[in-house]
DNA sequence: AACTAATTAGTAATAACTCCTAAATAAGAG
DNA sequence: CTCTTATTTAGGAGTTATTACTAATTAGTT
């Protein structure tokens, strides 16, 4: 996928995935898809409120859920909190339990799906390594 | 660790980890530690209620949190739900998003902590592979 | 047996998320 | 361009998991 997304490209992407290109969704996609990043629904809602004062949390939840169903973003949980990830490549994470820093890490050692699961259809997975980051110890 | 735990052994284990050996905690430990298993706080509470009718959810939450702090059990999240795991060896999981089946899988391909994180002190991590199990497709 | 800090049950509070509904609107048809 | 309609939205209500608080109880020590 390209690094830069025009409004038309985002609009087309949404339509191709069965979603109407509303201003709210365009804004959510710009926030999430333009950069490979991690966002909680609430973080995203607060960011969008600045330029889009009337957007409701519910709209953010719904749109994130639809984007995930389309495979355009991924969802996982850290400390019980949903994290949406616009990096859809298979990768793992490290998480600092002190300052809550969450980073991507490579998966050189671990990209293979498990051996005993040939009969499962595995769709996605990520590991979260928990610990303490350099700044926090 | 041994396969069979006597009351005295569990009591000692709790005391060694700074916890008093109350009947409630003994019951929780028997339910969780005797077998390598996955439990949500609510599942555990319902099981304990059968033989221990007045135990409160809060006690279960507190005890699980303390057992986790002591490293006797691990916690991770699936679909936003806390799962406590008495298998403390490093391992991954597969999860069926249809029937909610959750199984351990080996980590032959992925036990190494990530290369770019030498300065982090990594304590634990698990991956959850999401998909559909053989019975559900 | 007495003491005391840890633990408990119960209740209240919180946070994240889902459900519901009426009004607004994007996209397609004419 | 206008009309039509199914989708989407905002907002509020409801739900569920979890945490906070508190007064009474109790495990382990002296
Ligand atoms: Mn990521
Ligand atoms: Mn496990
Ligand atoms: Zn940190
Ligand atoms: Zn299944």
Tab-separated table of C-alpha atoms (C1' of nucleotides) and ligand atoms in Angstrom:
chain	number	residue	atom	x	y	z
A	1	UNK	CA	0.000	0.000	0.000
A	2	UNK	CA	1.089	3.554	-0.695
A	3	UNK	CA	2.481	5.802	2.026
A	4	UNK	CA	0.255	8.721	1.014
A	5	UNK	CA	-3.489	8.379	0.768
A	6	UNK	CA	-5.634	10.899	-1.058
A	7	UNK	CA	-9.236	11.474	-0.034
A	8	UNK	CA	-10.299	9.697	-3.199
A	9	UNK	CA	-8.176	6.674	-2.402
A	10	UNK	CA	-9.585	6.398	1.114
A	11	UNK	CA	-13.081	6.862	-0.232
A	12	UNK	CA	-12.540	4.085	-2.769
A	13	UNK	CA	-11.010	1.824	-0.134
A	14	UNK	CA	-14.067	2.269	2.072
A	15	UNK	CA	-16.508	1.671	-0.788
A	16	UNK	CA	-14.563	-1.402	-1.900
A	17	UNK	CA	-15.101	-2.792	1.592
A	18	UNK	CA	-18.811	-2.092	1.657
A	19	UNK	CA	-18.648	1.090	3.720
A	20	UNK	CA	-19.895	4.524	2.754
A	21	UNK	CA	-17.291	7.244	2.735
A	22	UNK	CA	-18.684	9.515	5.406
A	23	UNK	CA	-16.636	12.425	6.770
A	24	UNK	CA	-16.422	10.640	10.136
A	25	UNK	CA	-14.975	7.496	8.596
A	26	UNK	CA	-12.630	9.455	6.364
A	27	UNK	CA	-11.272	11.192	9.455
A	28	UNK	CA	-10.850	7.910	11.331
A	29	UNK	CA	-9.056	6.344	8.385
A	30	UNK	CA	-6.735	9.301	8.013
A	31	UNK	CA	-5.836	9.150	11.694
A	32	UNK	CA	-5.230	5.398	11.670
A	33	UNK	CA	-4.182	4.288	8.210
A	34	UNK	CA	-1.806	7.083	7.233
A	35	UNK	CA	0.700	6.005	9.858
A	36	UNK	CA	1.284	2.508	11.195
A	37	UNK	CA	0.172	3.101	14.757
A	38	UNK	CA	-1.652	1.825	17.837
A	39	UNK	CA	-4.775	3.520	19.153
A	40	UNK	CA	-7.404	2.795	21.749
A	41	UNK	CA	-10.968	3.723	20.751
A	42	UNK	CA	-10.923	6.482	23.335
A	43	UNK	CA	-7.598	7.956	22.180
A	44	UNK	CA	-8.923	8.027	18.657
A	45	UNK	CA	-12.170	9.636	19.763
A	46	UNK	CA	-10.355	12.382	21.624
A	47	UNK	CA	-8.095	13.111	18.659
A	48	UNK	CA	-11.045	13.249	16.287
A	49	UNK	CA	-13.012	15.525	18.590
A	50	UNK	CA	-10.501	18.305	18.020
A	51	UNK	CA	-11.315	18.669	14.337
A	52	UNK	CA	-14.712	16.966	14.459
A	53	UNK	CA	-16.390	18.147	17.657
A	54	UNK	CA	-19.652	16.199	17.379
A	55	UNK	CA	-18.300	12.746	16.585
A	56	UNK	CA	-19.582	10.208	19.083
A	57	UNK	CA	-17.621	7.408	20.755
A	58	UNK	CA	-20.166	5.002	19.341
A	59	UNK	CA	-19.261	5.997	15.790
A	60	UNK	CA	-15.610	5.351	16.556
A	61	UNK	CA	-16.384	1.928	18.026
A	62	UNK	CA	-18.560	0.989	15.056
A	63	UNK	CA	-16.104	2.148	12.446
A	64	UNK	CA	-13.166	0.409	14.115
A	65	UNK	CA	-15.174	-2.785	14.289
A	66	UNK	CA	-16.014	-2.570	10.585
A	67	UNK	CA	-12.457	-1.750	9.569
A	68	UNK	CA	-11.299	-4.760	11.548
A	69	UNK	CA	-13.870	-7.043	9.945
A	70	UNK	CA	-12.537	-5.922	6.582
A	71	UNK	CA	-8.991	-6.752	7.664
A	72	UNK	CA	-7.785	-3.179	7.234
A	73	UNK	CA	-6.763	-2.971	10.883
A	74	UNK	CA	-6.180	-5.473	13.707
A	75	UNK	CA	-7.326	-5.571	17.300
A	76	UNK	CA	-5.666	-6.977	20.396
A	77	UNK	CA	-5.753	-6.354	24.132
A	78	UNK	CA	-3.223	-5.048	26.624
A	79	UNK	CA	-4.235	-4.914	30.294
A	80	UNK	CA	-7.815	-5.451	29.240
A	81	UNK	CA	-7.791	-2.452	26.922
A	82	UNK	CA	-8.562	-2.825	23.217
A	83	UNK	CA	-5.733	-1.667	20.960
A	84	UNK	CA	-6.302	-1.149	17.241
A	85	UNK	CA	-3.240	-1.570	15.043
A	86	UNK	CA	-2.978	-0.270	11.496
A	87	UNK	CA	0.102	-2.421	10.933
A	88	UNK	CA	-1.583	-5.515	9.549
A	89	UNK	CA	1.643	-7.419	8.946
A	90	UNK	CA	2.257	-10.267	11.391
A	91	UNK	CA	4.289	-8.865	14.240
A	92	UNK	CA	4.669	-8.913	18.005
A	93	UNK	CA	4.736	-6.188	20.663
A	94	UNK	CA	6.610	-5.177	23.764
A	95	UNK	CA	4.753	-3.396	26.519
A	96	UNK	CA	6.158	-1.474	29.495
A	97	UNK	CA	3.896	-2.090	32.468
A	98	UNK	CA	5.231	1.068	34.135
A	99	UNK	CA	4.844	3.774	31.472
A	100	UNK	CA	2.471	1.842	29.166
A	101	UNK	CA	4.788	2.232	26.169
A	102	UNK	CA	3.778	-0.199	23.429
A	103	UNK	CA	6.089	-0.940	20.512
A	104	UNK	CA	6.160	-3.245	17.524
A	105	UNK	CA	8.882	-5.864	17.435
A	106	UNK	CA	9.917	-8.106	14.601
A	107	UNK	CA	8.824	-11.686	14.426
A	108	UNK	CA	11.947	-13.248	12.983
A	109	UNK	CA	11.748	-15.960	15.605
A	110	UNK	CA	8.060	-16.543	15.616
A	111	UNK	CA	6.134	-15.962	12.425
A	112	UNK	CA	5.160	-19.586	11.992
A	113	UNK	CA	1.725	-20.707	13.045
A	114	UNK	CA	1.860	-23.522	15.558
A	115	UNK	CA	2.537	-27.051	14.336
A	116	UNK	CA	-0.292	-28.828	16.106
A	117	UNK	CA	-3.017	-26.755	14.515
A	118	UNK	CA	-3.203	-27.870	10.879
A	119	UNK	CA	-6.942	-28.321	11.148
A	120	UNK	CA	-7.555	-24.861	12.499
A	121	UNK	CA	-7.914	-21.928	10.154
A	122	UNK	CA	-5.741	-19.348	11.834
A	123	UNK	CA	-6.489	-15.771	10.905
A	124	UNK	CA	-4.204	-13.646	13.001
A	125	UNK	CA	-2.196	-13.520	16.172
A	126	UNK	CA	0.121	-11.277	18.068
A	127	UNK	CA	2.185	-11.713	21.180
A	128	UNK	CA	2.580	-9.039	23.809
A	129	UNK	CA	5.805	-9.263	25.789
A	130	UNK	CA	5.339	-7.528	29.124
A	131	UNK	CA	8.161	-6.003	31.080
A	132	UNK	CA	9.877	-2.744	31.903
A	133	UNK	CA	11.388	-0.429	29.304
A	134	UNK	CA	14.882	1.103	29.548
A	135	UNK	CA	13.565	4.432	30.826
A	136	UNK	CA	11.588	2.811	33.629
A	137	UNK	CA	14.181	0.755	35.444
B	1	UNK	CA	6.492	-28.701	40.838
B	2	UNK	CA	4.642	-31.770	42.040
B	3	UNK	CA	1.421	-32.985	40.441
B	4	UNK	CA	-0.316	-33.457	43.780
B	5	UNK	CA	-0.552	-30.694	46.333
B	6	UNK	CA	-1.430	-31.324	49.936
B	7	UNK	CA	-3.177	-28.672	51.996
B	8	UNK	CA	0.051	-28.178	53.900
B	9	UNK	CA	2.007	-27.639	50.705
B	10	UNK	CA	-0.457	-25.069	49.412
B	11	UNK	CA	-0.465	-23.361	52.775
B	12	UNK	CA	3.315	-23.180	52.778
B	13	UNK	CA	3.364	-21.936	49.193
B	14	UNK	CA	1.008	-19.106	50.122
B	15	UNK	CA	2.965	-18.171	53.233
B	16	UNK	CA	6.236	-18.243	51.305
B	17	UNK	CA	4.715	-15.672	48.974
B	18	UNK	CA	3.518	-13.379	51.730
B	19	UNK	CA	-0.092	-14.492	51.710
B	20	UNK	CA	-2.082	-15.926	54.596
B	21	UNK	CA	-3.522	-19.366	54.011
B	22	UNK	CA	-7.205	-18.602	54.299
B	23	UNK	CA	-9.832	-21.170	53.312
B	24	UNK	CA	-10.844	-18.972	50.379
B	25	UNK	CA	-7.318	-18.820	49.015
B	26	UNK	CA	-6.755	-22.505	49.582
B	27	UNK	CA	-9.857	-23.225	47.533
B	28	UNK	CA	-8.768	-20.889	44.742
B	29	UNK	CA	-5.327	-22.462	44.652
B	30	UNK	CA	-6.740	-25.972	44.533
B	31	UNK	CA	-9.009	-25.042	41.656
B	32	UNK	CA	-6.252	-23.333	39.683
B	33	UNK	CA	-2.898	-24.822	40.595
B	34	UNK	CA	-3.770	-28.516	40.740
B	35	UNK	CA	-4.358	-28.640	37.000
B	36	UNK	CA	-2.745	-26.530	34.313
B	37	UNK	CA	-5.804	-24.620	33.165
B	38	UNK	CA	-7.346	-21.341	32.015
B	39	UNK	CA	-9.990	-19.572	34.040
B	40	UNK	CA	-11.758	-16.239	33.968
B	41	UNK	CA	-12.352	-14.639	37.371
B	42	UNK	CA	-16.069	-15.227	36.939
B	43	UNK	CA	-15.708	-18.911	36.007
B	44	UNK	CA	-13.558	-19.414	39.062
B	45	UNK	CA	-16.024	-17.584	41.276
B	46	UNK	CA	-18.922	-19.723	40.086
B	47	UNK	CA	-16.982	-22.928	40.640
B	48	UNK	CA	-15.961	-21.861	44.124
B	49	UNK	CA	-19.493	-20.833	45.039
B	50	UNK	CA	-20.610	-24.454	44.862
B	51	UNK	CA	-18.454	-25.537	47.774
B	52	UNK	CA	-17.943	-22.081	49.277
B	53	UNK	CA	-21.270	-20.270	49.008
B	54	UNK	CA	-20.301	-16.935	50.547
B	55	UNK	CA	-17.073	-16.243	48.655
B	56	UNK	CA	-17.266	-12.868	46.960
B	57	UNK	CA	-16.102	-12.004	43.442
B	58	UNK	CA	-13.895	-9.363	44.990
B	59	UNK	CA	-11.977	-11.994	46.935
B	60	UNK	CA	-11.418	-13.943	43.743
B	61	UNK	CA	-10.160	-10.834	41.937
B	62	UNK	CA	-7.848	-9.936	44.807
B	63	UNK	CA	-6.424	-13.407	45.209
B	64	UNK	CA	-5.834	-13.834	41.479
B	65	UNK	CA	-4.066	-10.503	41.383
B	66	UNK	CA	-1.824	-11.511	44.274
B	67	UNK	CA	-1.063	-14.930	42.839
B	68	UNK	CA	-0.110	-13.237	39.595
B	69	UNK	CA	2.154	-10.731	41.341
B	70	UNK	CA	3.923	-13.686	42.932
B	71	UNK	CA	4.389	-15.304	39.540
B	72	UNK	CA	2.371	-18.386	40.488
B	73	UNK	CA	-0.105	-17.770	37.667
B	74	UNK	CA	-0.179	-15.582	34.530
B	75	UNK	CA	-2.799	-13.264	33.092
B	76	UNK	CA	-3.624	-12.389	29.518
B	77	UNK	CA	-6.647	-11.192	27.582
B	78	UNK	CA	-8.832	-12.706	24.897
B	79	UNK	CA	-11.597	-10.563	23.413
B	80	UNK	CA	-11.148	-8.150	26.289
B	81	UNK	CA	-11.684	-10.838	28.917
B	82	UNK	CA	-9.023	-11.581	31.521
B	83	UNK	CA	-7.780	-15.171	31.443
B	84	UNK	CA	-5.684	-16.564	34.289
B	85	UNK	CA	-3.331	-19.381	33.362
B	86	UNK	CA	-1.753	-21.759	35.862
B	87	UNK	CA	0.678	-22.953	33.217
B	88	UNK	CA	3.542	-20.538	33.896
B	89	UNK	CA	5.853	-22.008	31.289
B	90	UNK	CA	6.312	-19.822	28.216
B	91	UNK	CA	3.729	-20.876	25.686
B	92	UNK	CA	1.234	-19.565	23.145
B	93	UNK	CA	-2.489	-20.084	22.627
B	94	UNK	CA	-5.005	-20.732	19.895
B	95	UNK	CA	-8.493	-19.333	20.224
B	96	UNK	CA	-11.619	-20.230	18.275
B	97	UNK	CA	-13.624	-17.069	17.763
B	98	UNK	CA	-16.759	-19.154	17.148
B	99	UNK	CA	-16.922	-21.527	20.123
B	100	UNK	CA	-14.400	-19.668	22.334
B	101	UNK	CA	-12.201	-22.761	22.733
B	102	UNK	CA	-8.791	-21.757	24.077
B	103	UNK	CA	-5.844	-24.154	23.951
B	104	UNK	CA	-2.168	-24.080	24.750
B	105	UNK	CA	0.238	-24.538	21.877
B	106	UNK	CA	3.950	-25.127	21.949
B	107	UNK	CA	6.406	-22.353	21.293
B	108	UNK	CA	9.056	-24.256	19.372
B	109	UNK	CA	9.216	-21.485	16.828
B	110	UNK	CA	8.947	-18.547	19.099
B	111	UNK	CA	10.345	-18.858	22.587
B	112	UNK	CA	13.058	-16.270	22.103
B	113	UNK	CA	12.498	-12.766	23.348
B	114	UNK	CA	12.813	-10.189	20.591
B	115	UNK	CA	16.270	-9.139	19.431
B	116	UNK	CA	15.786	-5.394	19.511
B	117	UNK	CA	14.907	-5.291	23.174
B	118	UNK	CA	18.117	-6.019	25.043
B	119	UNK	CA	17.586	-3.015	27.287
B	120	UNK	CA	14.103	-4.035	28.292
B	121	UNK	CA	13.590	-6.447	31.150
B	122	UNK	CA	10.997	-8.778	29.699
B	123	UNK	CA	8.961	-10.692	32.236
B	124	UNK	CA	6.456	-12.664	30.256
B	125	UNK	CA	4.556	-12.850	27.017
B	126	UNK	CA	2.060	-14.977	25.205
B	127	UNK	CA	0.591	-14.902	21.739
B	128	UNK	CA	-3.019	-15.624	21.019
B	129	UNK	CA	-3.650	-16.994	17.538
B	130	UNK	CA	-7.245	-16.283	16.553
B	131	UNK	CA	-9.168	-18.381	14.084
B	132	UNK	CA	-11.707	-21.140	13.750
B	133	UNK	CA	-11.284	-24.608	15.229
B	134	UNK	CA	-11.897	-27.865	13.326
B	135	UNK	CA	-15.359	-28.348	14.823
B	136	UNK	CA	-16.496	-24.866	13.821
B	137	UNK	CA	-15.821	-24.749	10.104
C	1	DA	C1'	-5.620	-16.123	75.157
C	2	DA	C1'	-4.686	-11.609	73.289
C	3	DC	C1'	-3.163	-8.758	69.634
C	4	DT	C1'	-2.836	-6.843	65.108
C	5	DA	C1'	-2.318	-6.473	60.394
C	6	DA	C1'	-4.218	-9.021	56.565
C	7	DT	C1'	-8.296	-10.581	54.634
C	8	DT	C1'	-13.064	-10.883	53.696
C	9	DA	C1'	-17.986	-9.890	52.078
C	10	DG	C1'	-20.784	-6.642	50.599
C	11	DT	C1'	-21.719	-2.474	48.458
C	12	DA	C1'	-20.739	1.468	45.616
C	13	DA	C1'	-18.237	3.347	41.846
C	14	DT	C1'	-15.886	3.178	37.480
C	15	DA	C1'	-14.654	2.182	32.760
C	16	DA	C1'	-15.177	0.111	28.428
C	17	DC	C1'	-18.204	-1.235	25.507
C	18	DT	C1'	-22.831	-2.548	23.416
C	19	DC	C1'	-27.671	-1.717	22.414
C	20	DC	C1'	-31.363	1.174	20.821
C	21	DT	C1'	-33.624	4.805	18.199
C	22	DA	C1'	-34.847	8.746	15.628
C	23	DA	C1'	-32.709	12.033	12.584
C	24	DA	C1'	-29.403	12.791	8.919
C	25	DT	C1'	-27.101	11.526	4.720
C	26	DA	C1'	-24.230	8.917	0.913
C	27	DA	C1'	-24.836	6.670	-3.157
C	28	DG	C1'	-27.477	5.009	-6.749
C	29	DA	C1'	-31.743	5.379	-9.877
C	30	DG	C1'	-34.356	8.038	-12.897
D	1	DC	C1'	-30.300	17.322	-10.548
D	2	DT	C1'	-33.872	15.388	-7.699
D	3	DC	C1'	-35.748	11.524	-5.439
D	4	DT	C1'	-35.405	7.453	-2.790
D	5	DT	C1'	-33.687	4.362	0.461
D	6	DA	C1'	-30.585	1.772	3.097
D	7	DT	C1'	-26.739	3.144	5.782
D	8	DT	C1'	-24.832	5.863	9.158
D	9	DT	C1'	-24.837	8.982	12.871
D	10	DA	C1'	-25.310	11.141	17.697
D	11	DG	C1'	-26.902	10.587	21.905
D	12	DG	C1'	-28.700	8.206	25.599
D	13	DA	C1'	-29.627	3.970	28.090
D	14	DG	C1'	-27.993	-0.421	29.474
D	15	DT	C1'	-24.496	-4.032	30.412
D	16	DT	C1'	-20.457	-6.280	32.064
D	17	DA	C1'	-15.959	-6.607	33.988
D	18	DT	C1'	-13.278	-4.694	37.223
D	19	DT	C1'	-11.788	-1.628	41.055
D	20	DA	C1'	-12.513	1.110	45.360
D	21	DC	C1'	-14.206	1.445	49.881
D	22	DT	C1'	-15.395	-0.048	54.514
D	23	DA	C1'	-16.578	-2.364	58.594
D	24	DA	C1'	-16.340	-6.932	60.449
D	25	DT	C1'	-13.642	-11.098	60.693
D	26	DT	C1'	-9.584	-13.893	61.185
D	27	DA	C1'	-4.618	-16.043	60.486
D	28	DG	C1'	-0.541	-16.037	62.479
D	29	DT	C1'	2.317	-14.208	66.036
D	30	DT	C1'	3.479	-13.265	70.966
E	1	LIG	MN1	1.674	-3.210	16.213
E	2	LIG	MN1	-2.090	-21.473	28.637
E	3	LIG	ZN1	8.483	2.417	30.572
E	4	LIG	ZN1	-14.688	-23.682	17.612
